[in-house]
Amino acid sequence: MNTNELANVARAMVASGRGILAADESTGTIEKRFKGISVECTEENRRAYRDLLFTTKGLGEFISGVILYDETLRQKSADGTPFAALLAKNNILPGIKVDAGTKDLAFCPGEKITEGLDGLAKRCAEYVKLGAKFAKWRAVITIGEGIPSMACITANAHALARYAAICQAGGLVPIVEPEVLMDGDHTIDRCEEVTERTLRATFAALAGQRVALEHMVLKPSMVISGKDCAKQAGVQEVAVRTLQTLKRTVPAAVPGIAFLSGGQSDELATAHLGAMNKIGGTPWVLTFSYGRALQHASLSAWKGSAANVAKAQSALHHRARMNGLASAGQYRPELEKEFGTAA
Ligand code: 13P
């Protein structure tokens, strides 16, 4: 892919009114999700579930790209079409998670470093052959007593930047995901301070590794109260604080920002995105790259039974549509009922 194509892919990933479906759960993570609906985590069940998601009629209207896991990129739909080809046929860009997960960071108790740089260029070359157009790497920053440390923030920023450079050199658009976890009882002020430090370090590292900002997508967490904080900030405050933090730290050359949902409820994740786009006036497109907040309703409707596929697909379609409207600044909570599903 030449630089023109990288720019085109990056822009297409964040086209207004469309966003990204994160369906790149590792085998361990999807096992946890399946446990919640009492479904056995076999390769065929994982394939069948992803098949259900990707064959949802009309998904391409609201979904610009899907992030896949290594196993999923090699799997096929029931009719024998490889998932990557099926998505491409529906005008959806196939992407691939390339990080190898998080490990404890040495000398930094309670903190994590994302691994997966070794051999990455070679893996990228294979993923390009399999049809991937973009990649994802998730770094995790934990808020707690005395953490995050600068050691953790800079190590993760450096890894994100090395990954992004390797992807761009190999023809994949990198999604750069520094996630500040919402676990804990910290206030929204603390989240804002940590998010600002994390994003500053990330963009400094990206510049240091010569990453082209025009050829990437940022996937941040929102500035939000800790899950267990007694005082939960409202939708408008989250929107205003998140925008303020991003404006301070994210260069205008980045084409788009696609948020993660991070454990927010489905409707709250949509409402926050909708509120930010109502405020507007940003140099970048603001959209979604949700995993749980897009799949939760669908997974619960499916319960592992072929008889529930249509219901599960309509639940996914509904959430994709609501988030598509939020990304275009047209979301109103009343639309949840108006376009509601039976699921
Ligand atoms: P959530 O939206 O469930 O946080 O997942 C997004 C993602 O891709 C995390 O890496």
mmCIF file of C-alpha atoms and ligand atoms in Angstrom:
data_model
loop_
_atom_site.group_PDB
_atom_site.id
_atom_site.type_symbol
_atom_site.label_atom_id
_atom_site.label_comp_id
_atom_site.label_asym_id
_atom_site.label_seq_id
_atom_site.Cartn_x
_atom_site.Cartn_y
_atom_site.Cartn_z
ATOM 1 C CA MET A 1 0.000 0.000 0.000
ATOM 2 C CA ASN A 2 1.480 3.401 -0.918
ATOM 3 C CA THR A 3 1.081 6.466 1.268
ATOM 4 C CA ASN A 4 -1.934 7.648 -0.717
ATOM 5 C CA GLU A 5 -3.706 4.383 -0.031
ATOM 6 C CA LEU A 6 -2.815 4.513 3.682
ATOM 7 C CA ALA A 7 -4.379 7.986 3.876
ATOM 8 C CA ASN A 8 -7.480 6.757 2.047
ATOM 9 C CA VAL A 9 -7.884 3.757 4.357
ATOM 10 C CA ALA A 10 -7.431 5.928 7.467
ATOM 11 C CA ARG A 11 -10.072 8.378 6.249
ATOM 12 C CA ALA A 12 -12.468 5.588 5.263
ATOM 13 C CA MET A 13 -12.172 4.038 8.755
ATOM 14 C CA VAL A 14 -13.517 7.217 10.310
ATOM 15 C CA ALA A 15 -16.009 8.399 7.680
ATOM 16 C CA SER A 16 -18.725 10.363 9.482
ATOM 17 C CA GLY A 17 -21.767 8.259 10.333
ATOM 18 C CA ARG A 18 -19.722 5.048 10.395
ATOM 19 C CA GLY A 19 -17.396 3.479 12.923
ATOM 20 C CA ILE A 20 -15.472 0.337 13.787
ATOM 21 C CA LEU A 21 -16.668 -2.940 15.301
ATOM 22 C CA ALA A 22 -14.003 -4.420 17.575
ATOM 23 C CA ALA A 23 -14.473 -8.201 17.275
ATOM 24 C CA ASP A 24 -10.851 -9.065 18.024
ATOM 25 C CA GLU A 25 -11.287 -10.745 21.391
ATOM 26 C CA SER A 26 -8.485 -13.201 22.020
ATOM 27 C CA THR A 27 -9.523 -16.804 22.674
ATOM 28 C CA GLY A 28 -9.243 -16.178 26.425
ATOM 29 C CA THR A 29 -11.434 -13.065 26.305
ATOM 30 C CA ILE A 30 -14.146 -14.566 24.099
ATOM 31 C CA GLU A 31 -14.172 -17.563 26.439
ATOM 32 C CA LYS A 32 -15.092 -15.174 29.275
ATOM 33 C CA ARG A 33 -17.870 -13.641 27.163
ATOM 34 C CA PHE A 34 -19.173 -17.096 26.177
ATOM 35 C CA LYS A 35 -19.159 -18.178 29.814
ATOM 36 C CA GLY A 36 -21.578 -15.327 30.521
ATOM 37 C CA ILE A 37 -24.104 -16.940 28.130
ATOM 38 C CA SER A 38 -23.131 -20.545 28.973
ATOM 39 C CA VAL A 39 -21.674 -21.313 25.541
ATOM 40 C CA GLU A 40 -18.704 -23.624 25.170
ATOM 41 C CA CYS A 41 -15.622 -21.915 23.728
ATOM 42 C CA THR A 42 -14.921 -24.210 20.768
ATOM 43 C CA GLU A 43 -13.379 -23.055 17.507
ATOM 44 C CA GLU A 44 -16.682 -23.728 15.705
ATOM 45 C CA ASN A 45 -18.687 -21.679 18.238
ATOM 46 C CA ARG A 46 -16.225 -18.796 17.891
ATOM 47 C CA ARG A 47 -16.558 -19.033 14.093
ATOM 48 C CA ALA A 48 -20.354 -19.247 14.212
ATOM 49 C CA TYR A 49 -20.595 -16.211 16.484
ATOM 50 C CA ARG A 50 -18.347 -14.080 14.270
ATOM 51 C CA ASP A 51 -20.259 -15.341 11.212
ATOM 52 C CA LEU A 52 -23.472 -14.092 12.805
ATOM 53 C CA LEU A 53 -21.951 -10.665 13.407
ATOM 54 C CA PHE A 54 -20.418 -10.258 9.957
ATOM 55 C CA THR A 55 -23.430 -11.487 7.947
ATOM 56 C CA THR A 56 -25.768 -8.950 9.590
ATOM 57 C CA LYS A 57 -27.670 -7.336 6.712
ATOM 58 C CA GLY A 58 -26.997 -3.625 6.256
ATOM 59 C CA LEU A 59 -24.067 -3.565 8.728
ATOM 60 C CA GLY A 60 -21.890 -1.715 6.210
ATOM 61 C CA GLU A 61 -24.123 1.337 6.414
ATOM 62 C CA PHE A 62 -22.822 2.086 9.919
ATOM 63 C CA ILE A 63 -19.659 0.004 10.188
ATOM 64 C CA SER A 64 -16.550 1.056 8.257
ATOM 65 C CA GLY A 65 -14.194 -1.603 9.577
ATOM 66 C CA VAL A 66 -14.048 -4.705 11.754
ATOM 67 C CA ILE A 67 -11.047 -5.628 13.913
ATOM 68 C CA LEU A 68 -10.383 -9.369 13.796
ATOM 69 C CA TYR A 69 -8.276 -11.740 15.868
ATOM 70 C CA ASP A 70 -5.609 -13.910 14.189
ATOM 71 C CA GLU A 71 -7.827 -17.004 14.260
ATOM 72 C CA THR A 72 -10.835 -15.111 12.864
ATOM 73 C CA LEU A 73 -8.890 -13.639 9.940
ATOM 74 C CA ARG A 74 -8.182 -17.236 8.880
ATOM 75 C CA GLN A 75 -11.790 -18.441 9.284
ATOM 76 C CA LYS A 76 -14.634 -18.596 6.776
ATOM 77 C CA SER A 77 -18.331 -17.855 6.638
ATOM 78 C CA ALA A 78 -20.731 -20.839 6.432
ATOM 79 C CA ASP A 79 -20.744 -20.598 2.611
ATOM 80 C CA GLY A 80 -16.952 -20.900 2.452
ATOM 81 C CA THR A 81 -16.146 -17.194 1.888
ATOM 82 C CA PRO A 82 -13.183 -16.065 4.009
ATOM 83 C CA PHE A 83 -14.343 -13.479 6.570
ATOM 84 C CA ALA A 84 -11.976 -10.840 5.162
ATOM 85 C CA ALA A 85 -13.491 -11.244 1.683
ATOM 86 C CA LEU A 86 -17.037 -11.253 3.067
ATOM 87 C CA LEU A 87 -16.433 -7.971 4.906
ATOM 88 C CA ALA A 88 -14.728 -6.370 1.893
ATOM 89 C CA LYS A 89 -17.701 -7.329 -0.292
ATOM 90 C CA ASN A 90 -19.930 -5.394 2.105
ATOM 91 C CA ASN A 91 -17.697 -2.312 1.940
ATOM 92 C CA ILE A 92 -16.229 -3.017 5.393
ATOM 93 C CA LEU A 93 -12.459 -2.867 5.884
ATOM 94 C CA PRO A 94 -10.950 -5.931 7.603
ATOM 95 C CA GLY A 95 -8.450 -5.119 10.367
ATOM 96 C CA ILE A 96 -6.304 -7.236 12.688
ATOM 97 C CA LYS A 97 -5.234 -7.087 16.337
ATOM 98 C CA VAL A 98 -1.454 -7.516 16.286
ATOM 99 C CA ASP A 99 -0.475 -7.077 19.919
ATOM 100 C CA ALA A 100 0.209 -10.163 22.012
ATOM 101 C CA GLY A 101 -1.590 -8.919 25.117
ATOM 102 C CA THR A 102 -0.399 -7.348 28.355
ATOM 103 C CA LYS A 103 2.182 -8.570 30.869
ATOM 104 C CA ASP A 104 3.285 -7.235 34.259
ATOM 105 C CA LEU A 105 5.714 -4.341 33.831
ATOM 106 C CA ALA A 106 8.983 -5.053 35.638
ATOM 107 C CA PHE A 107 9.595 -2.914 38.769
ATOM 108 C CA CYS A 108 6.143 -1.317 38.403
ATOM 109 C CA PRO A 109 3.695 -3.195 40.660
ATOM 110 C CA GLY A 110 0.098 -3.100 39.420
ATOM 111 C CA GLU A 111 1.068 -1.870 35.956
ATOM 112 C CA LYS A 112 1.095 -3.524 32.530
ATOM 113 C CA ILE A 113 3.119 -3.404 29.326
ATOM 114 C CA THR A 114 1.783 -4.597 25.989
ATOM 115 C CA GLU A 115 3.983 -7.097 24.164
ATOM 116 C CA GLY A 116 4.193 -8.204 20.533
ATOM 117 C CA LEU A 117 6.892 -6.176 18.741
ATOM 118 C CA ASP A 118 9.165 -9.163 18.040
ATOM 119 C CA GLY A 119 8.556 -10.461 14.534
ATOM 120 C CA LEU A 120 5.814 -7.888 13.959
ATOM 121 C CA ALA A 121 6.977 -6.802 10.484
ATOM 122 C CA LYS A 122 6.788 -10.404 9.287
ATOM 123 C CA ARG A 123 3.335 -10.917 10.765
ATOM 124 C CA CYS A 124 2.127 -7.674 9.162
ATOM 125 C CA ALA A 125 3.278 -8.918 5.743
ATOM 126 C CA GLU A 126 1.220 -12.089 6.215
ATOM 127 C CA TYR A 127 -1.834 -10.166 7.424
ATOM 128 C CA VAL A 128 -1.673 -7.905 4.352
ATOM 129 C CA LYS A 129 -1.714 -11.043 2.173
ATOM 130 C CA LEU A 130 -4.755 -12.290 4.096
ATOM 131 C CA GLY A 131 -6.594 -9.042 3.271
ATOM 132 C CA ALA A 132 -6.082 -6.847 6.351
ATOM 133 C CA LYS A 133 -6.039 -3.098 5.740
ATOM 134 C CA PHE A 134 -5.438 -1.838 9.244
ATOM 135 C CA ALA A 135 -4.132 -3.033 12.633
ATOM 136 C CA LYS A 136 -4.733 -2.494 16.341
ATOM 137 C CA TRP A 137 -2.478 -2.412 19.421
ATOM 138 C CA ARG A 138 -3.911 -1.758 22.863
ATOM 139 C CA ALA A 139 -1.859 -0.280 25.687
ATOM 140 C CA VAL A 140 -3.331 -0.265 29.194
ATOM 141 C CA ILE A 141 -2.829 2.465 31.782
ATOM 142 C CA THR A 142 -4.139 1.751 35.278
ATOM 143 C CA ILE A 143 -5.134 4.471 37.754
ATOM 144 C CA GLY A 144 -4.512 3.695 41.415
ATOM 145 C CA GLU A 145 -2.585 4.836 44.451
ATOM 146 C CA GLY A 146 0.689 6.261 43.140
ATOM 147 C CA ILE A 147 0.072 4.957 39.622
ATOM 148 C CA PRO A 148 0.355 5.333 36.696
ATOM 149 C CA SER A 149 4.115 5.806 36.859
ATOM 150 C CA MET A 150 5.974 7.694 34.142
ATOM 151 C CA ALA A 151 7.862 4.415 33.574
ATOM 152 C CA CYS A 152 4.591 2.754 32.559
ATOM 153 C CA ILE A 153 3.329 5.646 30.443
ATOM 154 C CA THR A 154 6.580 6.070 28.502
ATOM 155 C CA ALA A 155 7.180 2.321 27.992
ATOM 156 C CA ASN A 156 3.673 1.879 26.588
ATOM 157 C CA ALA A 157 3.907 5.027 24.449
ATOM 158 C CA HIS A 158 7.192 3.782 23.002
ATOM 159 C CA ALA A 159 5.724 0.365 22.181
ATOM 160 C CA LEU A 160 2.684 1.981 20.545
ATOM 161 C CA ALA A 161 4.941 4.177 18.423
ATOM 162 C CA ARG A 162 7.222 1.300 17.365
ATOM 163 C CA TYR A 163 4.136 -0.749 16.431
ATOM 164 C CA ALA A 164 2.607 2.152 14.464
ATOM 165 C CA ALA A 165 5.825 2.718 12.490
ATOM 166 C CA ILE A 166 6.176 -1.001 11.670
ATOM 167 C CA CYS A 167 2.547 -1.142 10.472
ATOM 168 C CA GLN A 168 2.823 1.923 8.260
ATOM 169 C CA ALA A 169 6.075 0.667 6.748
ATOM 170 C CA GLY A 170 4.356 -2.663 6.055
ATOM 171 C CA GLY A 171 1.189 -1.209 4.508
ATOM 172 C CA LEU A 172 -1.289 -1.280 7.400
ATOM 173 C CA VAL A 173 -2.982 1.730 9.010
ATOM 174 C CA PRO A 174 -2.333 1.513 12.774
ATOM 175 C CA ILE A 175 -5.056 2.092 15.348
ATOM 176 C CA VAL A 176 -3.137 3.549 18.288
ATOM 177 C CA GLU A 177 -5.006 2.619 21.464
ATOM 178 C CA PRO A 178 -3.782 3.958 24.793
ATOM 179 C CA GLU A 179 -6.584 2.921 27.163
ATOM 180 C CA VAL A 180 -6.829 4.577 30.555
ATOM 181 C CA LEU A 181 -8.894 2.032 32.494
ATOM 182 C CA MET A 182 -12.115 3.133 34.186
ATOM 183 C CA ASP A 183 -11.606 0.555 36.997
ATOM 184 C CA GLY A 184 -11.285 2.163 40.414
ATOM 185 C CA ASP A 185 -12.856 4.902 42.510
ATOM 186 C CA HIS A 186 -10.902 7.836 41.040
ATOM 187 C CA THR A 187 -12.601 11.088 40.111
ATOM 188 C CA ILE A 188 -13.068 12.452 36.596
ATOM 189 C CA ASP A 189 -10.380 15.069 37.432
ATOM 190 C CA ARG A 190 -7.850 12.314 37.998
ATOM 191 C CA CYS A 191 -8.892 10.580 34.780
ATOM 192 C CA GLU A 192 -8.457 13.847 32.886
ATOM 193 C CA GLU A 193 -4.982 14.407 34.311
ATOM 194 C CA VAL A 194 -3.832 10.848 33.527
ATOM 195 C CA THR A 195 -5.381 10.860 30.033
ATOM 196 C CA GLU A 196 -3.653 14.142 29.224
ATOM 197 C CA ARG A 197 -0.250 12.817 30.358
ATOM 198 C CA THR A 198 -0.772 9.567 28.455
ATOM 199 C CA LEU A 199 -1.757 11.259 25.195
ATOM 200 C CA ARG A 200 1.111 13.776 25.390
ATOM 201 C CA ALA A 201 3.618 10.935 25.851
ATOM 202 C CA THR A 202 2.003 8.902 23.076
ATOM 203 C CA PHE A 203 2.192 11.680 20.496
ATOM 204 C CA ALA A 204 5.759 12.552 21.519
ATOM 205 C CA ALA A 205 6.734 8.908 20.959
ATOM 206 C CA LEU A 206 4.870 8.750 17.628
ATOM 207 C CA ALA A 207 6.789 11.816 16.431
ATOM 208 C CA GLY A 208 10.027 10.243 17.688
ATOM 209 C CA GLN A 209 9.437 7.138 15.566
ATOM 210 C CA ARG A 210 8.457 9.201 12.459
ATOM 211 C CA VAL A 211 4.885 7.930 12.351
ATOM 212 C CA ALA A 212 2.721 9.756 9.777
ATOM 213 C CA LEU A 213 -0.209 11.137 11.741
ATOM 214 C CA GLU A 214 -2.305 11.320 8.557
ATOM 215 C CA HIS A 215 -2.041 7.538 8.255
ATOM 216 C CA MET A 216 -3.281 6.472 11.678
ATOM 217 C CA VAL A 217 -6.419 6.462 13.820
ATOM 218 C CA LEU A 218 -6.373 7.230 17.549
ATOM 219 C CA LYS A 219 -8.488 5.003 19.793
ATOM 220 C CA PRO A 220 -8.621 6.596 23.238
ATOM 221 C CA SER A 221 -10.772 6.080 26.291
ATOM 222 C CA MET A 222 -13.120 8.894 27.258
ATOM 223 C CA VAL A 223 -12.482 11.190 30.215
ATOM 224 C CA ILE A 224 -14.882 9.664 32.673
ATOM 225 C CA SER A 225 -15.355 9.029 36.432
ATOM 226 C CA GLY A 226 -13.862 5.798 37.816
ATOM 227 C CA LYS A 227 -16.399 2.947 37.835
ATOM 228 C CA ASP A 228 -16.547 2.923 41.645
ATOM 229 C CA CYS A 229 -16.358 6.686 42.181
ATOM 230 C CA ALA A 230 -19.287 7.876 44.323
ATOM 231 C CA LYS A 231 -19.781 10.953 42.132
ATOM 232 C CA GLN A 232 -20.420 10.007 38.498
ATOM 233 C CA ALA A 233 -19.982 12.826 35.966
ATOM 234 C CA GLY A 234 -22.960 13.354 33.641
ATOM 235 C CA VAL A 235 -23.019 12.922 29.870
ATOM 236 C CA GLN A 236 -22.363 16.589 29.065
ATOM 237 C CA GLU A 237 -19.443 16.831 31.475
ATOM 238 C CA VAL A 238 -17.811 13.712 30.026
ATOM 239 C CA ALA A 239 -18.232 15.148 26.526
ATOM 240 C CA VAL A 240 -16.789 18.562 27.417
ATOM 241 C CA ARG A 241 -13.840 17.166 29.419
ATOM 242 C CA THR A 242 -12.978 14.565 26.794
ATOM 243 C CA LEU A 243 -12.983 17.142 23.988
ATOM 244 C CA GLN A 244 -10.916 19.567 26.041
ATOM 245 C CA THR A 245 -8.295 16.899 26.760
ATOM 246 C CA LEU A 246 -8.115 15.748 23.144
ATOM 247 C CA LYS A 247 -7.791 19.332 21.860
ATOM 248 C CA ARG A 248 -4.835 19.865 24.176
ATOM 249 C CA THR A 249 -2.987 16.775 23.055
ATOM 250 C CA VAL A 250 -3.998 15.407 19.619
ATOM 251 C CA PRO A 251 -2.549 17.112 16.518
ATOM 252 C CA ALA A 252 -5.039 18.178 13.829
ATOM 253 C CA ALA A 253 -3.244 16.015 11.237
ATOM 254 C CA VAL A 254 -4.831 12.887 12.752
ATOM 255 C CA PRO A 255 -7.873 12.178 10.528
ATOM 256 C CA GLY A 256 -10.047 10.602 13.163
ATOM 257 C CA ILE A 257 -10.576 9.480 16.712
ATOM 258 C CA ALA A 258 -12.519 6.263 17.330
ATOM 259 C CA PHE A 259 -13.305 5.736 21.010
ATOM 260 C CA LEU A 260 -13.286 2.426 22.882
ATOM 261 C CA SER A 261 -16.233 1.709 25.171
ATOM 262 C CA GLY A 262 -14.140 0.303 28.032
ATOM 263 C CA GLY A 263 -16.973 -1.202 30.078
ATOM 264 C CA GLN A 264 -19.510 1.645 29.758
ATOM 265 C CA SER A 265 -23.107 0.551 29.288
ATOM 266 C CA ASP A 266 -24.249 0.318 25.669
ATOM 267 C CA GLU A 267 -26.452 3.388 25.740
ATOM 268 C CA LEU A 268 -24.070 5.540 27.783
ATOM 269 C CA ALA A 269 -21.228 4.884 25.325
ATOM 270 C CA THR A 270 -23.542 6.037 22.523
ATOM 271 C CA ALA A 271 -24.808 9.062 24.465
ATOM 272 C CA HIS A 272 -21.258 10.251 25.221
ATOM 273 C CA LEU A 273 -20.229 10.039 21.564
ATOM 274 C CA GLY A 274 -23.458 11.736 20.504
ATOM 275 C CA ALA A 275 -22.905 14.600 22.970
ATOM 276 C CA MET A 276 -19.355 15.181 21.723
ATOM 277 C CA ASN A 277 -20.508 15.348 18.125
ATOM 278 C CA LYS A 278 -23.324 17.744 19.063
ATOM 279 C CA ILE A 279 -20.659 20.087 20.475
ATOM 280 C CA GLY A 280 -18.536 19.525 17.345
ATOM 281 C CA GLY A 281 -15.919 21.975 16.074
ATOM 282 C CA THR A 282 -13.043 19.477 16.203
ATOM 283 C CA PRO A 283 -10.369 19.055 13.513
ATOM 284 C CA TRP A 284 -10.838 15.279 13.565
ATOM 285 C CA VAL A 285 -13.847 13.038 12.962
ATOM 286 C CA LEU A 286 -15.117 11.558 16.233
ATOM 287 C CA THR A 287 -16.530 8.062 15.984
ATOM 288 C CA PHE A 288 -16.618 4.693 17.733
ATOM 289 C CA SER A 289 -14.523 1.541 17.799
ATOM 290 C CA TYR A 290 -16.600 -0.357 20.322
ATOM 291 C CA GLY A 291 -16.313 -3.986 21.346
ATOM 292 C CA ARG A 292 -18.571 -4.668 24.297
ATOM 293 C CA ALA A 293 -20.937 -1.709 23.708
ATOM 294 C CA LEU A 294 -21.695 -3.013 20.187
ATOM 295 C CA GLN A 295 -21.773 -6.740 20.901
ATOM 296 C CA HIS A 296 -23.273 -7.072 24.358
ATOM 297 C CA ALA A 297 -26.962 -7.061 23.320
ATOM 298 C CA SER A 298 -26.265 -9.331 20.375
ATOM 299 C CA LEU A 299 -24.322 -11.869 22.424
ATOM 300 C CA SER A 300 -27.059 -12.012 25.068
ATOM 301 C CA ALA A 301 -29.727 -12.535 22.390
ATOM 302 C CA TRP A 302 -27.753 -15.295 20.656
ATOM 303 C CA LYS A 303 -27.040 -17.605 23.613
ATOM 304 C CA GLY A 304 -25.281 -20.006 21.251
ATOM 305 C CA SER A 305 -28.451 -21.070 19.427
ATOM 306 C CA ALA A 306 -28.958 -20.937 15.651
ATOM 307 C CA ALA A 307 -32.631 -20.196 16.326
ATOM 308 C CA ASN A 308 -31.625 -16.826 17.853
ATOM 309 C CA VAL A 309 -29.363 -15.626 15.037
ATOM 310 C CA ALA A 310 -31.916 -13.219 13.498
ATOM 311 C CA LYS A 311 -32.640 -11.667 16.908
ATOM 312 C CA ALA A 312 -28.931 -11.323 17.656
ATOM 313 C CA GLN A 313 -28.292 -9.704 14.276
ATOM 314 C CA SER A 314 -31.085 -7.207 14.755
ATOM 315 C CA ALA A 315 -29.611 -6.285 18.175
ATOM 316 C CA LEU A 316 -26.206 -5.638 16.578
ATOM 317 C CA HIS A 317 -27.770 -3.683 13.717
ATOM 318 C CA HIS A 318 -29.625 -1.500 16.202
ATOM 319 C CA ARG A 319 -26.513 -0.622 18.230
ATOM 320 C CA ALA A 320 -24.499 0.002 15.061
ATOM 321 C CA ARG A 321 -27.234 2.312 13.809
ATOM 322 C CA MET A 322 -27.455 4.231 17.110
ATOM 323 C CA ASN A 323 -23.688 4.701 17.179
ATOM 324 C CA GLY A 324 -23.658 5.677 13.499
ATOM 325 C CA LEU A 325 -26.185 8.411 14.319
ATOM 326 C CA ALA A 326 -24.066 9.475 17.323
ATOM 327 C CA SER A 327 -21.037 9.764 15.096
ATOM 328 C CA ALA A 328 -23.014 12.011 12.739
ATOM 329 C CA GLY A 329 -24.248 14.157 15.678
ATOM 330 C CA GLN A 330 -27.844 12.995 15.185
ATOM 331 C CA TYR A 331 -28.344 10.747 18.208
ATOM 332 C CA ARG A 332 -31.216 11.310 20.629
ATOM 333 C CA PRO A 333 -31.937 8.784 23.431
ATOM 334 C CA GLU A 334 -35.581 8.602 22.236
ATOM 335 C CA LEU A 335 -34.316 6.929 19.052
ATOM 336 C CA GLU A 336 -33.457 3.835 21.116
ATOM 337 C CA LYS A 337 -37.188 3.102 21.408
ATOM 338 C CA GLU A 338 -38.182 4.433 18.007
ATOM 339 C CA PHE A 339 -35.795 2.076 16.213
ATOM 340 C CA GLY A 340 -35.817 -0.494 19.040
ATOM 341 C CA THR A 341 -35.385 -4.207 18.448
ATOM 342 C CA ALA A 342 -37.282 -7.118 19.865
ATOM 343 C CA ALA A 343 -34.012 -8.374 21.351
HETATM 344 P P1 13P B 1 -14.372 -2.162 24.310
HETATM 345 O O1 13P B 1 -15.192 -1.187 23.483
HETATM 346 O O2 13P B 1 -15.159 -3.316 24.824
HETATM 347 O O3 13P B 1 -13.544 -1.446 25.333
HETATM 348 O O4 13P B 1 -13.354 -2.853 23.293
HETATM 349 C C1 13P B 1 -12.691 -2.078 22.393
HETATM 350 C C2 13P B 1 -11.358 -2.661 22.116
HETATM 351 O O5 13P B 1 -11.036 -2.960 20.997
HETATM 352 C C3 13P B 1 -10.431 -2.850 23.245
HETATM 353 O O6 13P B 1 -9.153 -3.090 22.769
#
